[in-house]
GROMACS .gro file of C-alpha atoms in nm:
model
  356
    1MET     CA    1   0.811  -3.485  -0.388
    2SER     CA    2   0.664  -3.165  -0.246
    3GLU     CA    3   0.433  -3.138   0.055
    4ASN     CA    4   0.564  -3.445   0.235
    5ARG     CA    5   0.752  -3.509   0.560
    6LEU     CA    6   1.098  -3.544   0.412
    7PHE     CA    7   1.367  -3.466   0.666
    8GLY     CA    8   1.739  -3.405   0.636
    9LYS     CA    9   1.971  -3.265   0.372
   10ILE     CA   10   1.924  -3.273  -0.004
   11PRO     CA   11   2.136  -3.572  -0.116
   12GLY     CA   12   2.433  -3.487  -0.332
   13SER     CA   13   2.355  -3.786  -0.551
   14LEU     CA   14   2.080  -3.584  -0.719
   15GLY     CA   15   2.359  -3.420  -0.915
   16SER     CA   16   2.409  -3.742  -1.111
   17LEU     CA   17   2.066  -3.694  -1.273
   18SER     CA   18   2.208  -3.485  -1.555
   19TYR     CA   19   1.881  -3.498  -1.754
   20LEU     CA   20   1.670  -3.369  -1.461
   21MET     CA   21   1.457  -3.071  -1.567
   22PHE     CA   22   1.214  -3.018  -1.276
   23LEU     CA   23   1.309  -3.033  -0.909
   24ARG     CA   24   1.020  -2.972  -0.669
   25LEU     CA   25   1.085  -3.043  -0.300
   26SER     CA   26   0.877  -2.764  -0.146
   27GLY     CA   27   0.686  -2.800   0.180
   28ASN     CA   28   0.917  -3.045   0.358
   29ASN     CA   29   1.163  -3.025   0.649
   30LEU     CA   30   1.485  -3.014   0.450
   31PHE     CA   31   1.778  -2.823   0.597
   32GLY     CA   32   2.142  -2.750   0.521
   33GLU     CA   33   2.298  -2.597   0.209
   34LEU     CA   34   2.229  -2.672  -0.155
   35PRO     CA   35   2.464  -2.952  -0.268
   36SER     CA   36   2.716  -2.826  -0.520
   37SER     CA   37   2.664  -3.143  -0.725
   38LEU     CA   38   2.336  -2.993  -0.855
   39ARG     CA   39   2.545  -2.777  -1.085
   40ASN     CA   40   2.572  -3.086  -1.307
   41CYS     CA   41   2.199  -3.062  -1.385
   42THR     CA   42   2.254  -2.820  -1.670
   43ARG     CA   43   1.915  -2.889  -1.830
   44MET     CA   44   1.719  -2.774  -1.526
   45ILE     CA   45   1.411  -2.566  -1.609
   46SER     CA   46   1.242  -2.528  -1.271
   47ILE     CA   47   1.366  -2.541  -0.910
   48ASP     CA   48   1.113  -2.512  -0.628
   49LEU     CA   49   1.260  -2.559  -0.281
   50SER     CA   50   1.024  -2.325  -0.098
   51ASN     CA   51   0.892  -2.379   0.255
   52ASN     CA   52   1.189  -2.566   0.400
   53ARG     CA   53   1.475  -2.481   0.637
   54LEU     CA   54   1.757  -2.457   0.387
   55SER     CA   55   2.038  -2.219   0.481
   56GLY     CA   56   2.370  -2.080   0.367
   57LEU     CA   57   2.440  -1.860   0.066
   58ILE     CA   58   2.248  -1.875  -0.259
   59PRO     CA   59   2.517  -2.031  -0.481
   60ALA     CA   60   2.644  -1.836  -0.781
   61TRP     CA   61   2.666  -2.153  -0.990
   62LEU     CA   62   2.288  -2.142  -1.031
   63GLY     CA   63   2.346  -1.870  -1.289
   64GLU     CA   64   2.671  -2.005  -1.428
   65THR     CA   65   2.562  -2.360  -1.518
   66MET     CA   66   2.181  -2.366  -1.531
   67ARG     CA   67   2.139  -2.139  -1.832
   68SER     CA   68   1.799  -2.295  -1.916
   69LEU     CA   69   1.648  -2.213  -1.576
   70LEU     CA   70   1.307  -2.046  -1.605
   71ILE     CA   71   1.181  -2.072  -1.245
   72LEU     CA   72   1.375  -2.032  -0.920
   73SER     CA   73   1.171  -2.041  -0.598
   74LEU     CA   74   1.359  -2.046  -0.268
   75ARG     CA   75   1.079  -1.880  -0.074
   76LYS     CA   76   1.050  -1.921   0.304
   77ASN     CA   77   1.388  -2.066   0.392
   78ARG     CA   78   1.689  -1.941   0.587
   79PHE     CA   79   1.922  -1.834   0.309
   80SER     CA   80   2.149  -1.544   0.402
   81GLY     CA   81   2.401  -1.313   0.241
   82PRO     CA   82   2.364  -1.111  -0.079
   83ILE     CA   83   2.174  -1.197  -0.395
   84PRO     CA   84   2.440  -1.336  -0.634
   85LEU     CA   85   2.498  -1.125  -0.944
   86LYS     CA   86   2.522  -1.442  -1.153
   87ILE     CA   87   2.143  -1.473  -1.128
   88CYS     CA   88   2.124  -1.195  -1.388
   89ILE     CA   89   2.286  -1.427  -1.645
   90LEU     CA   90   1.966  -1.634  -1.655
   91SER     CA   91   1.810  -1.457  -1.952
   92GLY     CA   92   1.507  -1.686  -1.962
   93LEU     CA   93   1.425  -1.662  -1.590
   94HIS     CA   94   1.072  -1.527  -1.554
   95ILE     CA   95   0.981  -1.627  -1.197
   96LEU     CA   96   1.224  -1.538  -0.918
   97ASP     CA   97   1.099  -1.584  -0.562
   98LEU     CA   98   1.355  -1.527  -0.285
   99SER     CA   99   1.107  -1.393  -0.030
  100ARG     CA  100   1.100  -1.469   0.343
  101ASN     CA  101   1.470  -1.539   0.389
  102ASN     CA  102   1.755  -1.354   0.562
  103LEU     CA  103   1.909  -1.198   0.251
  104SER     CA  104   2.105  -0.876   0.292
  105GLY     CA  105   2.284  -0.625   0.074
  106SER     CA  106   2.132  -0.431  -0.215
  107ILE     CA  107   1.911  -0.529  -0.507
  108PRO     CA  108   2.146  -0.597  -0.802
  109SER     CA  109   2.114  -0.332  -1.071
  110CYS     CA  110   2.179  -0.603  -1.330
  111PHE     CA  111   1.819  -0.719  -1.277
  112GLY     CA  112   1.741  -0.464  -1.544
  113ASN     CA  113   1.917  -0.688  -1.798
  114MET     CA  114   1.694  -0.993  -1.751
  115GLU     CA  115   1.543  -1.035  -2.095
  116ALA     CA  116   1.235  -1.237  -1.995
  117PHE     CA  117   1.103  -0.932  -1.807
  118LYS     CA  118   1.186  -0.684  -2.083
  119VAL     CA  119   1.049  -0.823  -2.409
  120GLU     CA  120   0.738  -1.011  -2.507
  121LEU     CA  121   0.866  -1.350  -2.611
  122THR     CA  122   0.689  -1.547  -2.882
  123ASP     CA  123   0.564  -1.903  -2.847
  124ALA     CA  124   0.867  -2.017  -3.046
  125GLU     CA  125   1.102  -1.859  -2.791
  126VAL     CA  126   0.917  -1.977  -2.479
  127ALA     CA  127   0.714  -2.284  -2.559
  128PRO     CA  128   0.449  -2.386  -2.304
  129TYR     CA  129   0.594  -2.629  -2.055
  130GLU     CA  130   0.445  -2.844  -1.782
  131GLY     CA  131   0.497  -2.698  -1.438
  132LYS     CA  132   0.322  -2.622  -1.111
  133LEU     CA  133   0.397  -2.343  -0.867
  134ASN     CA  134   0.241  -2.131  -0.594
  135VAL     CA  135   0.304  -1.764  -0.668
  136VAL     CA  136   0.227  -1.475  -0.432
  137ALA     CA  137   0.041  -1.220  -0.644
  138LYS     CA  138  -0.239  -0.968  -0.588
  139GLY     CA  139  -0.204  -1.005  -0.212
  140ARG     CA  140  -0.265  -1.380  -0.200
  141ILE     CA  141  -0.111  -1.713  -0.299
  142LEU     CA  142  -0.217  -1.822  -0.647
  143TYR     CA  143  -0.165  -2.170  -0.789
  144TYR     CA  144  -0.051  -2.192  -1.151
  145ASP     CA  145  -0.006  -2.494  -1.372
  146THR     CA  146  -0.110  -2.480  -1.739
  147ILE     CA  147  -0.039  -2.106  -1.781
  148LEU     CA  148   0.265  -2.091  -1.554
  149TYR     CA  149   0.487  -1.999  -1.848
  150LEU     CA  150   0.294  -1.672  -1.884
  151VAL     CA  151   0.368  -1.552  -1.529
  152ASN     CA  152   0.644  -1.290  -1.486
  153SER     CA  153   0.722  -1.229  -1.121
  154ILE     CA  154   1.000  -1.106  -0.891
  155ASP     CA  155   0.941  -1.139  -0.516
  156LEU     CA  156   1.217  -1.025  -0.279
  157SER     CA  157   0.990  -0.941   0.014
  158SER     CA  158   1.053  -1.011   0.385
  159ASN     CA  159   1.432  -0.997   0.380
  160SER     CA  160   1.690  -0.747   0.506
  161LEU     CA  161   1.775  -0.585   0.173
  162SER     CA  162   1.897  -0.226   0.194
  163GLY     CA  163   1.997   0.058  -0.035
  164GLU     CA  164   1.791   0.219  -0.307
  165ILE     CA  165   1.564   0.058  -0.563
  166PRO     CA  166   1.787   0.042  -0.873
  167VAL     CA  167   1.670   0.264  -1.158
  168GLU     CA  168   1.746  -0.021  -1.400
  169ILE     CA  169   1.451  -0.216  -1.263
  170THR     CA  170   1.214   0.022  -1.444
  171SER     CA  171   1.322  -0.136  -1.773
  172LEU     CA  172   1.139  -0.459  -1.685
  173VAL     CA  173   0.838  -0.350  -1.888
  174LYS     CA  174   0.683  -0.699  -1.907
  175ILE     CA  175   0.693  -0.780  -1.536
  176VAL     CA  176   0.351  -0.856  -1.384
  177THR     CA  177   0.433  -0.887  -1.012
  178LEU     CA  178   0.701  -0.690  -0.828
  179ASN     CA  179   0.712  -0.730  -0.451
  180LEU     CA  180   0.990  -0.554  -0.257
  181SER     CA  181   0.799  -0.512   0.070
  182LYS     CA  182   0.926  -0.568   0.425
  183ASN     CA  183   1.290  -0.477   0.369
  184HIS     CA  184   1.510  -0.178   0.460
  185LEU     CA  185   1.507  -0.002   0.124
  186THR     CA  186   1.577   0.371   0.126
  187GLY     CA  187   1.579   0.661  -0.118
  188ASN     CA  188   1.310   0.762  -0.365
  189ILE     CA  189   1.081   0.548  -0.575
  190PRO     CA  190   1.233   0.559  -0.927
  191THR     CA  191   1.082   0.838  -1.134
  192ASP     CA  192   1.023   0.610  -1.435
  193ILE     CA  193   0.831   0.346  -1.237
  194GLY     CA  194   0.549   0.413  -1.483
  195ASN     CA  195   0.747   0.223  -1.749
  196LEU     CA  196   0.632  -0.106  -1.592
  197GLY     CA  197   0.337  -0.112  -1.828
  198TRP     CA  198   0.231  -0.470  -1.759
  199VAL     CA  199   0.258  -0.467  -1.381
  200GLU     CA  200  -0.054  -0.576  -1.192
  201THR     CA  201   0.093  -0.613  -0.842
  202LEU     CA  202   0.333  -0.356  -0.698
  203ASP     CA  203   0.416  -0.380  -0.328
  204LEU     CA  204   0.675  -0.143  -0.176
  205SER     CA  205   0.529  -0.135   0.174
  206ILE     CA  206   0.717  -0.148   0.507
  207ASN     CA  207   1.045   0.002   0.392
  208GLN     CA  208   1.211   0.338   0.449
  209LEU     CA  209   1.140   0.492   0.110
  210SER     CA  210   1.115   0.872   0.103
  211GLY     CA  211   1.015   1.150  -0.132
  212PRO     CA  212   0.698   1.173  -0.343
  213ILE     CA  213   0.512   0.901  -0.529
  214PRO     CA  214   0.618   0.959  -0.893
  215PRO     CA  215   0.337   1.095  -1.113
  216SER     CA  216   0.429   0.841  -1.382
  217ILE     CA  217   0.272   0.568  -1.170
  218ALA     CA  218  -0.068   0.703  -1.272
  219SER     CA  219  -0.010   0.561  -1.622
  220LEU     CA  220  -0.006   0.198  -1.503
  221ASP     CA  221  -0.337   0.086  -1.654
  222PHE     CA  222  -0.315  -0.278  -1.538
  223LEU     CA  223  -0.221  -0.201  -1.178
  224THR     CA  224  -0.485  -0.365  -0.957
  225HIS     CA  225  -0.300  -0.440  -0.634
  226PHE     CA  226  -0.053  -0.195  -0.484
  227ASN     CA  227   0.072  -0.101  -0.139
  228PHE     CA  228   0.296   0.191  -0.034
  229SER     CA  229   0.217   0.186   0.338
  230TYR     CA  230   0.466   0.240   0.623
  231ASN     CA  231   0.738   0.433   0.448
  232LYS     CA  232   0.847   0.796   0.468
  233LEU     CA  233   0.675   0.915   0.153
  234THR     CA  234   0.578   1.282   0.121
  235GLY     CA  235   0.366   1.505  -0.097
  236LYS     CA  236   0.040   1.452  -0.277
  237ILE     CA  237  -0.087   1.115  -0.397
  238PRO     CA  238  -0.099   1.120  -0.780
  239THR     CA  239  -0.442   1.143  -0.933
  240SER     CA  240  -0.531   0.837  -1.139
  241THR     CA  241  -0.819   0.602  -1.198
  242GLN     CA  242  -0.659   0.326  -0.990
  243PHE     CA  243  -0.584   0.550  -0.692
  244GLN     CA  244  -0.923   0.719  -0.689
  245THR     CA  245  -1.119   0.392  -0.706
  246LYS     CA  246  -0.914   0.237  -0.423
  247VAL     CA  247  -1.099   0.374  -0.121
  248ASP     CA  248  -0.896   0.166   0.124
  249PRO     CA  249  -0.661   0.415   0.295
  250THR     CA  250  -0.447   0.136   0.443
  251ILE     CA  251  -0.246   0.112   0.121
  252PHE     CA  252  -0.103   0.459   0.201
  253GLN     CA  253  -0.109   0.462   0.582
  254GLY     CA  254   0.207   0.502   0.784
  255ASN     CA  255   0.330   0.793   0.570
  256ALA     CA  256   0.273   1.096   0.792
  257ALA     CA  257   0.363   1.352   0.525
  258LEU     CA  258   0.153   1.195   0.248
  259CYS     CA  259  -0.176   1.365   0.161
  260GLY     CA  260  -0.459   1.366  -0.088
  261PRO     CA  261  -0.747   1.121  -0.147
  262PRO     CA  262  -0.808   0.874   0.012
  263LEU     CA  263  -0.603   1.029   0.297
  264LYS     CA  264  -0.626   1.376   0.451
  265GLU     CA  265  -0.656   1.683   0.232
  266CYS     CA  266  -0.330   1.853   0.149
  267VAL     CA  267  -0.264   2.176   0.341
  268GLY     CA  268  -0.305   2.478   0.118
  269ASP     CA  269  -0.465   2.271  -0.155
  270ARG     CA  270  -0.678   2.494  -0.372
  271THR     CA  271  -0.857   2.464  -0.703
  272LYS     CA  272  -0.593   2.514  -0.967
  273THR     CA  273  -0.638   2.763  -1.248
  274SER     CA  274  -0.512   2.691  -1.597
  275ASP     CA  275  -0.343   2.931  -1.836
  276ASN     CA  276  -0.669   3.031  -2.009
  277GLY     CA  277  -0.820   3.156  -1.680
  278THR     CA  278  -1.040   2.856  -1.604
  279ASN     CA  279  -1.021   2.623  -1.305
  280ASP     CA  280  -1.055   2.243  -1.298
  281GLU     CA  281  -1.436   2.276  -1.328
  282GLY     CA  282  -1.418   2.502  -1.634
  283GLU     CA  283  -1.513   2.822  -1.447
  284THR     CA  284  -1.332   3.154  -1.499
  285ASP     CA  285  -1.183   3.359  -1.217
  286ASP     CA  286  -1.454   3.626  -1.256
  287GLU     CA  287  -1.729   3.366  -1.227
  288ASP     CA  288  -1.569   3.224  -0.915
  289LYS     CA  289  -1.543   3.569  -0.752
  290LEU     CA  290  -1.905   3.651  -0.845
  291GLU     CA  291  -2.026   3.330  -0.679
  292LYS     CA  292  -1.844   3.425  -0.359
  293VAL     CA  293  -2.000   3.774  -0.360
  294TRP     CA  294  -2.351   3.628  -0.401
  295PHE     CA  295  -2.285   3.374  -0.127
  296PHE     CA  296  -2.189   3.634   0.133
  297ALA     CA  297  -2.471   3.865   0.022
  298VAL     CA  298  -2.734   3.593   0.069
  299VAL     CA  299  -2.592   3.492   0.408
  300GLY     CA  300  -2.587   3.854   0.529
  301LEU     CA  301  -2.940   3.919   0.406
  302GLY     CA  302  -3.067   3.606   0.578
  303TYR     CA  303  -2.907   3.718   0.906
  304LEU     CA  304  -3.068   4.064   0.888
  305VAL     CA  305  -3.411   3.927   0.801
  306GLY     CA  306  -3.400   3.673   1.083
  307PHE     CA  307  -3.283   3.937   1.332
  308TRP     CA  308  -3.556   4.191   1.252
  309VAL     CA  309  -3.832   3.933   1.223
  310PHE     CA  310  -3.769   3.834   1.584
  311PHE     CA  311  -3.684   4.163   1.752
  312GLY     CA  312  -3.910   4.374   1.527
  313THR     CA  313  -4.207   4.166   1.638
  314LEU     CA  314  -4.120   4.234   2.003
  315VAL     CA  315  -4.099   4.610   1.935
  316ILE     CA  316  -4.436   4.623   1.757
  317LYS     CA  317  -4.636   4.371   1.963
  318LYS     CA  318  -4.652   4.494   2.326
  319ARG     CA  319  -4.835   4.183   2.448
  320TRP     CA  320  -4.568   3.954   2.295
  321ARG     CA  321  -4.292   4.170   2.442
  322ILE     CA  322  -4.439   4.145   2.793
  323ALA     CA  323  -4.483   3.765   2.760
  324TYR     CA  324  -4.126   3.724   2.636
  325PHE     CA  325  -3.967   3.918   2.924
  326ARG     CA  326  -4.190   3.741   3.177
  327PHE     CA  327  -4.067   3.412   3.040
  328ILE     CA  328  -3.704   3.522   3.072
  329GLU     CA  329  -3.769   3.647   3.427
  330THR     CA  330  -3.932   3.319   3.528
  331CYS     CA  331  -3.638   3.119   3.389
  332ILE     CA  332  -3.388   3.334   3.582
  333LEU     CA  333  -3.583   3.303   3.907
  334GLU     CA  334  -3.610   2.927   3.873
  335LEU     CA  335  -3.240   2.902   3.797
  336ASN     CA  336  -3.152   3.109   4.105
  337GLU     CA  337  -3.382   2.902   4.324
  338TRP     CA  338  -3.226   2.580   4.198
  339SER     CA  339  -2.876   2.718   4.250
  340TRP     CA  340  -2.947   2.818   4.611
  341SER     CA  341  -3.107   2.482   4.680
  342PHE     CA  342  -2.810   2.299   4.537
  343LEU     CA  343  -2.565   2.514   4.736
  344HIS     CA  344  -2.762   2.454   5.058
  345LYS     CA  345  -2.755   2.077   5.005
  346MET     CA  346  -2.381   2.078   4.934
  347LEU     CA  347  -2.312   2.277   5.255
  348GLY     CA  348  -2.521   2.033   5.451
  349TYR     CA  349  -2.339   1.736   5.301
  350LEU     CA  350  -1.995   1.886   5.372
  351THR     CA  351  -2.101   1.966   5.733
  352CYS     CA  352  -2.210   1.606   5.787
  353ARG     CA  353  -1.883   1.475   5.642
  354ARG     CA  354  -1.684   1.703   5.875
  355ASN     CA  355  -1.880   1.593   6.187
  356THR     CA  356  -1.832   1.224   6.110
   0.00000   0.00000   0.00000
């Protein structure tokens, strides 16, 4: 019953539908809290209540009774309070969208225990099911139906979450979309963020994260959409194929102490020399010094030749020398005449202004 004009609270009588597996009421004008009677729907697979005006706490019984839940989307509502730890009990949950609410507190470290994001499940373990859902991925809203069971996504963006990004989240090696943007997260980006080998979308923008971007992030081969803008990140941007091909500097902007392509060049950045005496271009130190010597020698020689070609000609050619100095004299006289004329006009103008 999504995308209608339904108004009011979710009726508690829905809890009597004990065989209900899919509940999709997104895009309506529903308000109030989730009725506790829904805990009776123990066979629920998918809950999509996004784009409403639902409020209150996210109930812990979602994780206690709905052990078969695979999709939980409460996006764009007015839920407040912390993320319940009981959510981590849902071992099969592979789409969690709590974005655009008023959630506070920290990101539960137990997220690292959610099995659906850690192992590649076989068809026998997660059989294809019928479902439809809009998922925010790669910077836009994507609609999934027949392959929805293949999507692994966590979206906690646009809330008031604080604290550090838990290190345990780096164990979610099969996650495809991770969006933690527009919160109040602090601390460093976890060093082992490169363990998220399947991630395609990684958005950590508009937080208060500090420290360097971990070098391990350069190993994320499937990363196609990422954003680290408007944090307090420092140091040099890691060198990787993804970062070098992304010429859009907006994905790093808002980090004053961040440097390297595609931003400003790092201060004091020089061509590094390896242990065998060669730099990044395969040249030895002696070759590099020899090139510098030749460069300054050629520049100096060019200066001397140009100097003597001009002034030597004036010394040798008397007729050219006389013409040159006459030209200089004429220019000086004309300049003086113009200056006196300009001064005379200004005095006349100031005299007229004073008389009037």
